[in-house]
Amino acid sequence: MKITYIHHSAFCVEVEGRVLVFDYYNGTGVPSCEYHGRMPEFPKETPVYVFSSHSHRDHFDPEVLTWSRRYKDIHYVFAKEAKKKLGNSVLKRLGIGEDVKERITYVKPGERHQVAEAIVETLRSTDSGVAFMVTISGKTIYHAGDLNWWRWEGEPEESNSYQETAYKEQIDLLRDVKIDVSFVVVDPRQEHNQFLGIDYFLEQVGTGLVIPMHLWKHYELSEEYLGIPGHEKFRGRIFAFHKENQELVFESKSGRA
């Protein structure tokens, strides 16, 4: 398995000649943080699967539909909410025919779909859209999207308690699942609450490699997390990317990296 960190929550995962792309956007449009990562290119006959967990501008970009001009064996799996952003005017602006719509599978939380060679299962996000669990070529990849334990200072306790309960309910569904690699949210904007989600995930889920994402370029947070007393046990399970388009190649056996 080869993983390329594009930027933010966007990753390209290569598995047995198949390519999975999660939550790509072009890196602009968010004033507080601009990225310059690029999507790798592959032979035109490569099977490509493009996932978008929700329609927030840092997770979704209609530009991905233009990739259908290069890759004929391409499949799109979008959270259903993204459909509102893909009207005919958007396709016309991108110079894409309406036939691309036949390549899109729209998904809602709690569903299971067979998309070509991939089995796609979804969880309910605590923010918007879905989280993905994708199995292909004997490997299982989890991408959280914006499913996270969101706790914000200044928010009503009722809201924060709901977020905790909702997050734990979804993550608990993964307890008996063997996952090869998991992309999990760590958001510095939560300040001292930024590790709640990844902490609970690591304690509950039998995953192999865990990759922090949604870091807003605060790549140092992975080492900060591992430096917390009691977290040394996670050192062999967490891999931290430190720059855009950084690559990782690894072998996975029985859900362990």
XYZ file of N, CA and C in Angstrom:
771
model
N 0.842 -1.182 0.000
C 0.000 0.000 0.000
C 0.888 1.247 0.000
N 0.535 2.194 -0.859
C 1.259 3.453 -0.909
C 0.280 4.588 -0.633
N 0.663 5.493 0.250
C -0.181 6.623 0.611
C 0.551 7.911 0.285
N -0.118 8.791 -0.432
C 0.410 10.129 -0.695
C -0.463 11.141 0.024
N 0.161 11.939 0.880
C -0.550 13.029 1.530
C -0.590 14.192 0.545
N -1.780 14.559 0.100
C -1.899 15.695 -0.815
C -1.887 16.981 -0.008
N -2.904 17.163 0.818
C -2.935 18.253 1.798
C -4.217 18.159 2.612
N -4.182 18.750 3.794
C -5.327 18.842 4.697
C -5.893 17.448 5.000
N -7.073 17.115 4.461
C -7.650 15.781 4.655
C -7.646 14.976 3.365
N -6.900 15.435 2.367
C -6.858 14.783 1.061
C -5.683 13.815 0.977
N -6.004 12.567 0.675
C -4.990 11.521 0.552
C -5.260 10.689 -0.683
N -4.177 10.178 -1.263
C -4.263 9.230 -2.370
C -3.686 7.910 -1.883
N -4.479 6.848 -1.974
C -4.068 5.533 -1.482
C -4.017 4.564 -2.659
N -2.864 3.948 -2.865
C -2.699 2.973 -3.947
C -2.679 1.570 -3.354
N -3.578 0.716 -3.842
C -3.696 -0.651 -3.350
C -3.811 -1.602 -4.536
N -2.807 -2.432 -4.744
C -2.858 -3.456 -5.791
C -3.290 -2.882 -7.142
N -2.702 -1.761 -7.519
C -2.985 -1.180 -8.819
C -4.249 -0.353 -8.891
N -4.952 -0.225 -7.776
C -6.148 0.612 -7.706
C -5.848 1.863 -6.895
N -6.502 2.952 -7.239
C -6.225 4.234 -6.605
C -7.484 4.761 -5.940
N -7.364 5.125 -4.663
C -8.465 5.712 -3.900
C -8.053 7.116 -3.480
N -8.898 8.094 -3.757
C -8.614 9.484 -3.406
C -9.707 9.978 -2.466
N -9.305 10.503 -1.319
C -10.262 10.952 -0.309
C -10.207 12.463 -0.127
N -11.370 13.096 -0.160
C -11.591 14.494 0.224
C -10.608 15.471 -0.416
N -10.441 15.302 -1.727
C -9.569 16.215 -2.460
C -10.242 17.574 -2.655
N -9.465 18.615 -2.480
C -9.836 19.935 -3.001
C -8.548 20.625 -3.413
N -8.661 21.703 -4.187
C -7.457 22.249 -4.819
C -6.575 23.080 -3.890
N -6.946 23.199 -2.635
C -6.077 23.857 -1.663
C -6.347 25.327 -1.456
N -7.250 25.907 -2.265
C -7.586 27.317 -2.102
C -9.027 27.441 -1.615
N -9.431 28.650 -1.317
C -10.819 28.879 -0.916
C -11.027 28.975 0.579
N -10.008 28.618 1.361
C -10.076 28.769 2.819
C -9.042 29.831 3.193
N -9.477 31.047 3.488
C -8.542 32.177 3.672
C -7.450 31.924 4.709
N -7.751 31.156 5.727
C -6.797 30.991 6.823
C -5.667 30.014 6.508
N -5.803 29.251 5.424
C -4.786 28.226 5.148
C -4.843 27.826 3.673
N -3.751 28.043 2.968
C -3.692 27.685 1.552
C -2.681 26.567 1.345
N -3.046 25.611 0.499
C -2.199 24.449 0.237
C -1.787 24.411 -1.229
N -0.749 23.614 -1.505
C -0.251 23.514 -2.871
C 0.037 22.067 -3.266
N -0.528 21.100 -2.544
C -0.316 19.706 -2.890
C -0.968 19.362 -4.220
N -0.429 18.346 -4.875
C -0.947 17.947 -6.185
C -1.373 16.481 -6.177
N -2.392 16.190 -6.948
C -2.840 14.825 -7.141
C -1.829 14.100 -8.034
N -1.292 12.939 -7.620
C -0.381 12.184 -8.488
C -1.091 11.760 -9.774
N -0.323 11.518 -10.820
C -0.891 11.024 -12.069
C -0.565 9.542 -12.246
N -1.478 8.833 -12.895
C -1.350 7.397 -13.089
C -1.646 7.052 -14.541
N -1.292 5.836 -14.978
C -1.659 5.420 -16.332
C -3.165 5.539 -16.548
N -3.550 5.842 -17.763
C -4.948 6.145 -18.060
C -5.895 4.991 -17.769
N -5.379 3.774 -17.812
C -6.243 2.607 -17.576
C -6.412 2.276 -16.091
N -5.799 3.046 -15.197
C -5.870 2.773 -13.759
C -7.289 2.917 -13.225
N -7.778 1.942 -12.468
C -9.069 2.124 -11.781
C -8.924 3.152 -10.664
N -9.758 4.185 -10.690
C -9.669 5.276 -9.718
C -11.017 5.442 -9.023
N -10.962 5.578 -7.698
C -12.153 5.798 -6.881
C -11.970 7.117 -6.133
N -12.918 8.024 -6.300
C -12.814 9.348 -5.694
C -13.933 9.516 -4.668
N -13.546 9.803 -3.424
C -14.506 9.906 -2.321
C -14.557 11.339 -1.802
N -15.766 11.791 -1.505
C -15.925 13.083 -0.834
C -16.910 12.905 0.305
N -16.455 13.172 1.525
C -17.260 12.880 2.713
C -18.373 13.893 2.944
N -18.188 15.131 2.455
C -19.214 16.151 2.589
C -18.835 17.341 1.723
N -19.707 18.326 1.667
C -19.535 19.384 0.680
C -18.818 20.627 1.183
N -18.253 20.607 2.385
C -17.475 21.759 2.837
C -16.327 22.006 1.859
N -15.983 23.268 1.675
C -15.028 23.605 0.621
C -13.618 23.080 0.865
N -13.310 22.665 2.095
C -11.996 22.067 2.340
C -12.032 20.546 2.236
N -13.129 19.994 1.716
C -13.242 18.537 1.547
C -13.801 18.133 0.191
N -14.310 19.091 -0.564
C -14.975 18.750 -1.819
C -14.658 19.793 -2.884
N -14.392 19.307 -4.099
C -14.107 20.197 -5.211
C -14.658 19.563 -6.487
N -15.607 20.220 -7.161
C -16.146 19.660 -8.409
C -15.066 19.380 -9.454
N -13.896 19.983 -9.277
C -12.783 19.763 -10.203
C -12.476 18.281 -10.403
N -12.744 17.461 -9.388
C -12.408 16.035 -9.508
C -13.160 15.381 -10.657
N -14.293 15.955 -11.060
C -15.045 15.371 -12.167
C -14.294 15.485 -13.486
N -13.394 16.456 -13.582
C -12.609 16.597 -14.813
C -11.620 15.453 -14.986
N -11.331 14.741 -13.901
C -10.410 13.608 -14.006
C -10.987 12.496 -14.880
N -12.301 12.522 -15.081
C -12.937 11.502 -15.919
C -12.483 11.603 -17.369
N -11.916 12.739 -17.748
C -11.395 12.873 -19.114
C -10.116 12.057 -19.291
N -9.392 11.858 -18.200
C -8.148 11.083 -18.280
C -8.372 9.608 -17.945
N -9.139 9.367 -16.875
C -9.322 7.993 -16.405
C -10.709 7.489 -16.797
N -10.731 6.505 -17.660
C -12.018 5.974 -18.116
C -12.652 5.054 -17.085
N -11.806 4.424 -16.252
C -12.316 3.529 -15.203
C -12.306 4.285 -13.876
N -13.130 5.321 -13.804
C -13.164 6.164 -12.614
C -14.559 6.124 -12.002
N -14.592 6.131 -10.669
C -15.849 6.035 -9.932
C -15.842 7.102 -8.840
N -16.978 7.769 -8.670
C -17.101 8.811 -7.666
C -18.098 8.371 -6.595
N -17.709 8.563 -5.337
C -18.593 8.265 -4.208
C -18.678 9.525 -3.357
N -19.823 10.183 -3.437
C -20.006 11.464 -2.762
C -21.113 11.369 -1.718
N -20.920 12.057 -0.601
C -22.031 12.248 0.331
C -23.183 12.908 -0.424
N -24.400 12.503 -0.117
C -25.557 12.950 -0.887
C -25.682 14.463 -0.926
N -25.252 15.142 0.121
C -25.379 16.598 0.179
C -24.609 17.292 -0.940
N -23.582 16.615 -1.498
C -22.786 17.217 -2.560
C -23.570 17.368 -3.861
N -24.648 16.626 -3.970
C -25.443 16.650 -5.206
C -25.944 18.052 -5.515
N -26.225 18.832 -4.482
C -26.742 20.184 -4.666
C -25.720 21.095 -5.362
N -24.437 20.728 -5.283
C -23.394 21.563 -5.863
C -22.983 21.121 -7.267
N -23.689 20.133 -7.806
C -23.280 19.571 -9.093
C -24.386 19.670 -10.136
N -24.971 20.850 -10.272
C -25.982 21.069 -11.283
C -25.379 21.129 -12.677
N -26.225 21.199 -13.675
C -25.765 21.224 -15.059
C -24.865 22.416 -15.354
N -25.105 23.540 -14.686
C -24.276 24.718 -14.921
C -22.833 24.478 -14.492
N -22.662 23.696 -13.410
C -21.309 23.370 -12.948
C -20.611 22.469 -13.955
N -21.314 21.471 -14.450
C -20.727 20.563 -15.443
C -20.352 21.327 -16.712
N -21.207 22.251 -17.101
C -20.921 23.047 -18.297
C -19.673 23.894 -18.086
N -19.579 24.495 -16.903
C -18.399 25.321 -16.619
C -17.118 24.500 -16.654
N -17.211 23.263 -16.203
C -16.043 22.373 -16.181
C -15.776 21.729 -17.535
N -16.720 21.889 -18.455
C -16.557 21.286 -19.774
C -16.734 19.789 -19.776
N -17.656 19.303 -18.945
C -17.882 17.862 -18.795
C -19.313 17.540 -19.206
N -19.479 16.436 -19.912
C -20.806 16.007 -20.319
C -21.604 15.447 -19.150
N -22.914 15.418 -19.315
C -23.785 14.923 -18.247
C -23.613 13.432 -17.994
N -22.958 12.727 -18.915
C -22.764 11.289 -18.723
C -21.907 10.983 -17.504
N -21.148 11.998 -17.004
C -20.327 11.764 -15.811
C -21.208 11.456 -14.601
N -22.458 11.906 -14.634
C -23.372 11.651 -13.517
C -23.568 10.153 -13.287
N -23.432 9.370 -14.343
C -23.621 7.919 -14.224
C -22.493 7.269 -13.437
N -21.414 7.992 -13.266
C -20.256 7.459 -12.536
C -20.309 7.793 -11.044
N -21.307 8.581 -10.640
C -21.379 9.048 -9.258
C -22.346 8.196 -8.446
N -21.889 7.734 -7.295
C -22.749 7.080 -6.313
C -22.895 8.012 -5.121
N -24.126 8.411 -4.839
C -24.372 9.277 -3.683
C -24.734 8.412 -2.479
N -24.142 8.723 -1.339
C -24.326 7.884 -0.159
C -24.802 8.701 1.031
N -25.492 8.010 1.914
C -25.954 8.582 3.183
C -25.353 7.765 4.324
N -25.443 8.258 5.557
C -24.888 7.512 6.698
C -25.548 6.149 6.876
N -24.752 5.185 7.346
C -25.272 3.865 7.672
C -25.581 3.000 6.475
N -24.910 3.247 5.354
C -25.175 2.475 4.137
C -23.985 1.614 3.749
N -24.262 0.650 2.889
C -23.226 -0.223 2.325
C -23.466 -0.323 0.822
N -22.440 -0.036 0.037
C -22.559 -0.058 -1.421
C -21.415 -0.874 -2.020
N -21.719 -1.531 -3.117
C -20.677 -2.148 -3.935
C -20.442 -1.212 -5.107
N -19.262 -0.633 -5.182
C -18.914 0.280 -6.265
C -17.756 -0.341 -7.035
N -18.084 -0.945 -8.183
C -17.084 -1.702 -8.936
C -16.447 -2.739 -8.012
N -15.149 -2.649 -7.767
C -14.467 -3.641 -6.924
C -14.428 -3.259 -5.445
N -14.954 -2.112 -5.110
C -14.856 -1.615 -3.729
C -16.161 -1.803 -2.969
N -16.036 -2.197 -1.703
C -17.174 -2.201 -0.784
C -17.074 -0.929 0.051
N -18.091 -0.115 -0.016
C -18.087 1.186 0.658
C -19.144 1.192 1.748
N -18.717 1.432 2.987
C -19.634 1.558 4.114
C -19.485 2.955 4.703
N -20.578 3.468 5.249
C -20.557 4.845 5.742
C -21.007 4.935 7.195
N -20.437 5.901 7.888
C -20.848 6.257 9.237
C -21.425 7.670 9.206
N -22.136 8.034 10.238
C -22.722 9.366 10.328
C -21.708 10.340 10.927
N -21.460 11.414 10.236
C -20.531 12.421 10.738
C -21.153 13.197 11.892
N -20.309 13.691 12.784
C -20.769 14.580 13.852
C -20.784 16.033 13.390
N -20.419 16.248 12.134
C -20.468 17.596 11.564
C -21.375 17.597 10.343
N -20.888 17.080 9.228
C -21.675 17.067 7.999
C -21.284 15.843 7.177
N -22.277 15.234 6.493
C -21.987 14.136 5.596
C -21.694 12.824 6.289
N -20.630 12.141 5.824
C -20.349 10.778 6.262
C -18.857 10.597 6.537
N -18.542 9.486 7.188
C -17.187 8.946 7.224
C -17.208 7.688 6.372
N -16.071 7.332 5.786
C -15.991 6.189 4.888
C -15.176 5.038 5.483
N -15.630 3.826 5.226
C -14.819 2.640 5.427
C -14.868 1.873 4.110
N -13.722 1.749 3.469
C -13.650 1.191 2.125
C -12.780 -0.050 2.140
N -13.298 -1.135 1.585
C -12.541 -2.375 1.474
C -12.335 -2.698 -0.002
N -11.073 -2.895 -0.357
C -10.734 -3.217 -1.738
C -9.438 -4.020 -1.749
N -9.398 -5.040 -2.581
C -8.205 -5.895 -2.693
C -7.746 -6.415 -1.340
N -8.682 -6.728 -0.457
C -8.360 -7.296 0.844
C -7.887 -6.297 1.878
N -7.884 -5.011 1.554
C -7.453 -3.975 2.489
C -8.650 -3.092 2.859
N -8.657 -2.624 4.103
C -9.738 -1.760 4.583
C -9.162 -0.421 5.036
N -9.745 0.644 4.508
C -9.295 2.000 4.794
C -10.442 2.788 5.413
N -10.164 3.458 6.510
C -11.148 4.321 7.164
C -10.735 5.771 6.977
N -11.669 6.590 6.524
C -11.424 8.031 6.404
C -12.552 8.746 7.122
N -12.206 9.525 8.125
C -13.201 10.100 9.025
C -13.997 11.250 8.423
N -13.481 11.883 7.349
C -14.140 13.111 6.912
C -14.092 14.116 8.054
N -15.263 14.586 8.503
C -15.313 15.455 9.683
C -15.976 14.758 10.868
N -15.956 13.434 10.869
C -16.437 12.705 12.043
C -15.376 12.828 13.135
N -15.714 13.545 14.176
C -14.751 13.829 15.228
C -15.505 14.141 16.518
N -14.788 14.054 17.607
C -15.339 14.476 18.897
C -15.123 15.981 18.995
N -16.104 16.722 18.497
C -15.994 18.178 18.485
C -16.455 18.751 19.832
N -15.515 19.271 20.547
C -15.833 19.955 21.807
C -15.220 21.339 21.744
N -16.063 22.361 21.834
C -15.612 23.730 21.680
C -15.839 24.511 22.966
N -14.813 25.223 23.400
C -14.947 26.091 24.562
C -15.956 27.192 24.239
N -16.847 27.467 25.165
C -17.849 28.503 24.973
C -19.168 28.001 24.426
N -19.172 26.767 23.919
C -20.424 26.179 23.443
C -21.234 25.647 24.627
N -22.557 25.615 24.522
C -23.376 25.068 25.604
C -22.984 23.629 25.913
N -22.992 23.258 27.176
C -22.608 21.910 27.571
C -23.516 20.870 26.920
N -24.758 21.229 26.706
C -25.679 20.297 26.053
C -25.191 19.926 24.651
N -24.692 20.928 23.937
C -24.163 20.684 22.595
C -22.900 19.833 22.649
N -21.996 20.160 23.558
C -20.758 19.385 23.675
C -21.027 17.955 24.122
N -21.993 17.745 24.980
C -22.337 16.398 25.433
C -22.921 15.582 24.284
N -23.728 16.236 23.463
C -24.293 15.552 22.296
C -23.182 15.111 21.352
N -22.213 15.990 21.127
C -21.102 15.652 20.245
C -20.339 14.428 20.763
N -20.091 14.393 22.048
C -19.389 13.249 22.635
C -20.167 11.960 22.429
N -21.444 11.984 22.746
C -22.274 10.778 22.616
C -22.352 10.325 21.168
N -22.570 11.272 20.260
C -22.705 10.928 18.847
C -21.414 10.343 18.290
N -20.283 10.917 18.675
C -18.998 10.415 18.199
C -18.738 8.995 18.703
N -18.928 8.791 19.988
C -18.659 7.471 20.556
C -19.571 6.405 19.957
N -20.814 6.753 19.682
C -21.737 5.791 19.076
C -21.219 5.313 17.725
N -20.700 6.220 16.931
C -20.200 5.847 15.607
C -18.892 5.061 15.694
N -17.971 5.517 16.509
C -16.679 4.830 16.617
C -16.849 3.437 17.213
N -17.777 3.293 18.122
C -18.016 1.975 18.724
C -18.450 0.948 17.680
N -19.014 1.381 16.576
C -19.401 0.464 15.501
C -18.190 -0.186 14.842
N -17.012 0.383 15.069
C -15.793 -0.123 14.427
C -14.983 -1.052 15.329
N -15.465 -1.303 16.527
C -14.673 -2.058 17.503
C -14.224 -3.426 17.001
N -15.055 -4.113 16.253
C -14.737 -5.467 15.812
C -14.258 -5.516 14.368
N -13.920 -4.363 13.810
C -13.485 -4.284 12.420
C -11.961 -4.177 12.363
N -11.342 -4.983 11.515
C -9.897 -4.889 11.326
C -9.628 -3.897 10.194
N -9.021 -2.798 10.544
C -8.763 -1.723 9.590
C -7.255 -1.624 9.370
N -6.861 -1.495 8.118
C -5.437 -1.427 7.807
C -4.853 -0.036 8.023
N -5.581 0.989 7.610
C -5.109 2.359 7.808
C -6.313 3.249 8.065
N -6.153 4.170 9.028
C -7.239 5.066 9.421
C -6.749 6.508 9.374
N -7.527 7.353 8.723
C -7.264 8.788 8.690
C -8.212 9.445 9.687
N -7.661 10.062 10.724
C -8.440 10.516 11.872
C -8.185 12.003 12.130
N -9.242 12.724 12.474
C -9.165 14.179 12.668
C -8.408 14.559 13.941
N -7.489 15.521 13.786
C -6.885 16.235 14.913
C -6.910 17.704 14.510
N -7.757 18.492 15.150
C -7.960 19.879 14.726
C -7.451 20.845 15.782
N -6.395 21.611 15.473
C -5.790 22.509 16.475
C -6.727 23.612 16.950
N -7.785 23.884 16.205
C -8.715 24.937 16.620
C -9.460 24.568 17.896
N -9.450 23.271 18.243
C -10.109 22.837 19.474
C -9.238 23.054 20.711
N -8.025 23.521 20.484
C -7.092 23.790 21.577
C -6.906 22.549 22.460
N -7.120 22.630 23.767
C -6.805 21.489 24.621
C -7.783 20.320 24.455
N -8.786 20.492 23.596
C -9.703 19.383 23.286
C -9.350 18.699 21.967
N -8.243 19.085 21.374
C -7.920 18.643 20.020
C -7.628 17.146 19.899
N -7.280 16.486 21.003
C -6.931 15.070 20.934
C -8.054 14.145 21.405
N -9.202 14.677 21.740
C -10.284 13.835 22.255
C -10.671 12.737 21.263
N -10.836 13.122 19.995
C -11.302 12.169 19.003
C -10.310 11.063 18.727
N -9.050 11.414 18.478
C -8.056 10.400 18.155
C -7.764 9.517 19.366
N -7.835 10.096 20.560
C -7.595 9.327 21.777
C -8.642 8.221 21.922
N -9.893 8.578 21.770
C -10.961 7.578 21.891
C -10.866 6.553 20.769
N -10.553 7.006 19.578
C -10.436 6.096 18.441
C -9.360 5.042 18.689
N -8.192 5.471 19.128
C -7.092 4.538 19.363
C -7.394 3.549 20.483
N -8.140 3.986 21.463
C -8.474 3.103 22.582
C -9.513 2.054 22.189
N -10.372 2.374 21.232
C -11.514 1.521 20.935
C -11.384 0.666 19.676
N -10.606 1.115 18.699
C -10.627 0.491 17.372
C -9.360 -0.310 17.118
N -9.538 -1.506 16.605
C -8.407 -2.372 16.268
C -7.834 -2.033 14.915
N -7.266 -0.848 14.815
C -6.728 -0.392 13.539
C -5.224 -0.612 13.471
N -4.722 -0.658 12.250
C -3.290 -0.727 12.050
C -2.699 0.661 12.145
N -2.369 1.234 11.006
C -1.758 2.551 10.971
C -2.805 3.646 11.138
N -2.486 4.647 11.960
C -3.354 5.809 12.153
C -2.621 7.050 11.672
N -3.278 7.815 10.798
C -2.678 9.016 10.244
C -3.520 10.226 10.629
N -2.987 11.135 11.448
C -3.721 12.359 11.798
C -3.908 13.245 10.575
N -5.060 13.902 10.482
C -5.343 14.783 9.346
C -6.149 15.989 9.848
N -6.470 16.902 8.905
C -7.243 18.097 9.248
C -6.456 18.974 10.220
N -5.150 18.973 10.040
C -4.244 19.626 10.982
C -4.040 21.119 10.708
N -4.532 21.615 9.592
C -4.308 23.007 9.224
C -2.816 23.362 9.288
N -1.995 22.436 8.809
C -0.531 22.579 8.727
C 0.188 22.532 10.074
N -0.518 22.210 11.137
C 0.145 22.074 12.444
C 0.636 20.626 12.580
N 1.640 20.302 11.783
C 2.122 18.924 11.717
C 2.799 18.461 13.001
N 3.177 19.406 13.827
C 3.845 19.065 15.083
C 2.905 18.392 16.087
N 1.607 18.438 15.824
C 0.647 17.920 16.798
C 0.761 16.409 16.995
N 1.204 15.697 15.977
C 1.346 14.244 16.120
C 2.378 13.896 17.180
N 3.533 14.571 17.134
C 4.563 14.334 18.138
C 4.125 14.846 19.507
N 3.386 15.940 19.512
C 2.876 16.462 20.776
C 1.949 15.433 21.431
N 1.122 14.811 20.617
C 0.205 13.798 21.149
C 0.982 12.614 21.722
N 1.993 12.159 20.992
C 2.772 11.004 21.456
C 3.603 11.337 22.694
N 3.845 12.609 22.933
C 4.613 13.015 24.102
C 3.800 13.093 25.381
N 2.490 12.946 25.275
C 1.639 12.974 26.466
C 1.852 11.685 27.260
N 2.047 11.760 28.565
C 2.258 10.543 29.363
C 1.165 9.505 29.126
N 1.594 8.277 28.895
C 0.658 7.191 28.635
C 0.404 6.937 27.163
N 0.840 7.854 26.309
C 0.600 7.700 24.877
C 1.761 7.040 24.140
N 2.824 6.718 24.861
C 3.960 6.058 24.214
C 3.532 4.758 23.541
N 2.506 4.117 24.074
C 2.037 2.837 23.533
C 1.494 2.974 22.120
N 1.173 4.198 21.705
C 0.625 4.410 20.378
C 1.691 4.729 19.338
N 2.944 4.843 19.756
C 3.989 5.319 18.845
C 4.113 4.435 17.611
N 3.975 3.160 17.738
C 4.104 2.265 16.588
C 2.895 2.261 15.673
N 1.827 2.947 16.075
C 0.590 2.929 15.294
C 0.321 4.243 14.574
N 1.026 5.298 14.934
C 0.766 6.608 14.345
C 1.889 6.986 13.384
N 1.481 7.415 12.192
C 2.453 7.967 11.247
C 2.083 9.414 10.974
N 3.063 10.293 11.074
C 2.807 11.716 10.902
C 3.408 12.212 9.588
N 2.567 12.727 8.712
C 3.063 13.419 7.532
C 3.457 14.842 7.928
N 4.497 15.367 7.249
C 5.020 16.680 7.624
C 5.046 17.676 6.475
N 4.689 17.224 5.273
C 4.683 18.155 4.140
C 3.779 17.605 3.042
N 3.317 18.501 2.213
C 2.441 18.131 1.118
C 3.171 17.234 0.111
N 2.429 16.264 -0.428
C 2.942 15.284 -1.387
C 4.011 14.351 -0.820
N 4.113 14.281 0.494
C 4.963 13.275 1.122
C 4.338 11.901 0.900
N 5.178 10.879 0.706
C 4.698 9.538 0.407
C 5.090 8.555 1.498
N 4.279 7.524 1.638
C 4.542 6.439 2.576
C 4.196 5.127 1.899
N 5.120 4.189 1.928
C 4.868 2.842 1.407
C 5.017 1.879 2.564
N 4.015 1.016 2.755
C 4.100 0.053 3.852
C 3.303 -1.204 3.530
N 3.613 -2.260 4.249
C 2.901 -3.514 4.109
C 2.000 -3.682 5.318
N 0.834 -4.286 5.103
C -0.119 -4.486 6.171
C -0.514 -5.949 6.242
N -0.505 -6.495 7.456
C -0.890 -7.882 7.659
C -1.931 -7.959 8.770
N -3.064 -8.528 8.436
C -4.147 -8.725 9.422
C -4.506 -7.436 10.150
N -4.547 -6.348 9.383
C -4.993 -5.092 9.975
C -3.946 -4.391 10.791
N -2.691 -4.846 10.729
C -1.623 -4.171 11.465
C -0.567 -3.695 10.485
N -0.129 -2.441 10.661
C 0.902 -1.909 9.773
C 2.274 -2.450 10.138
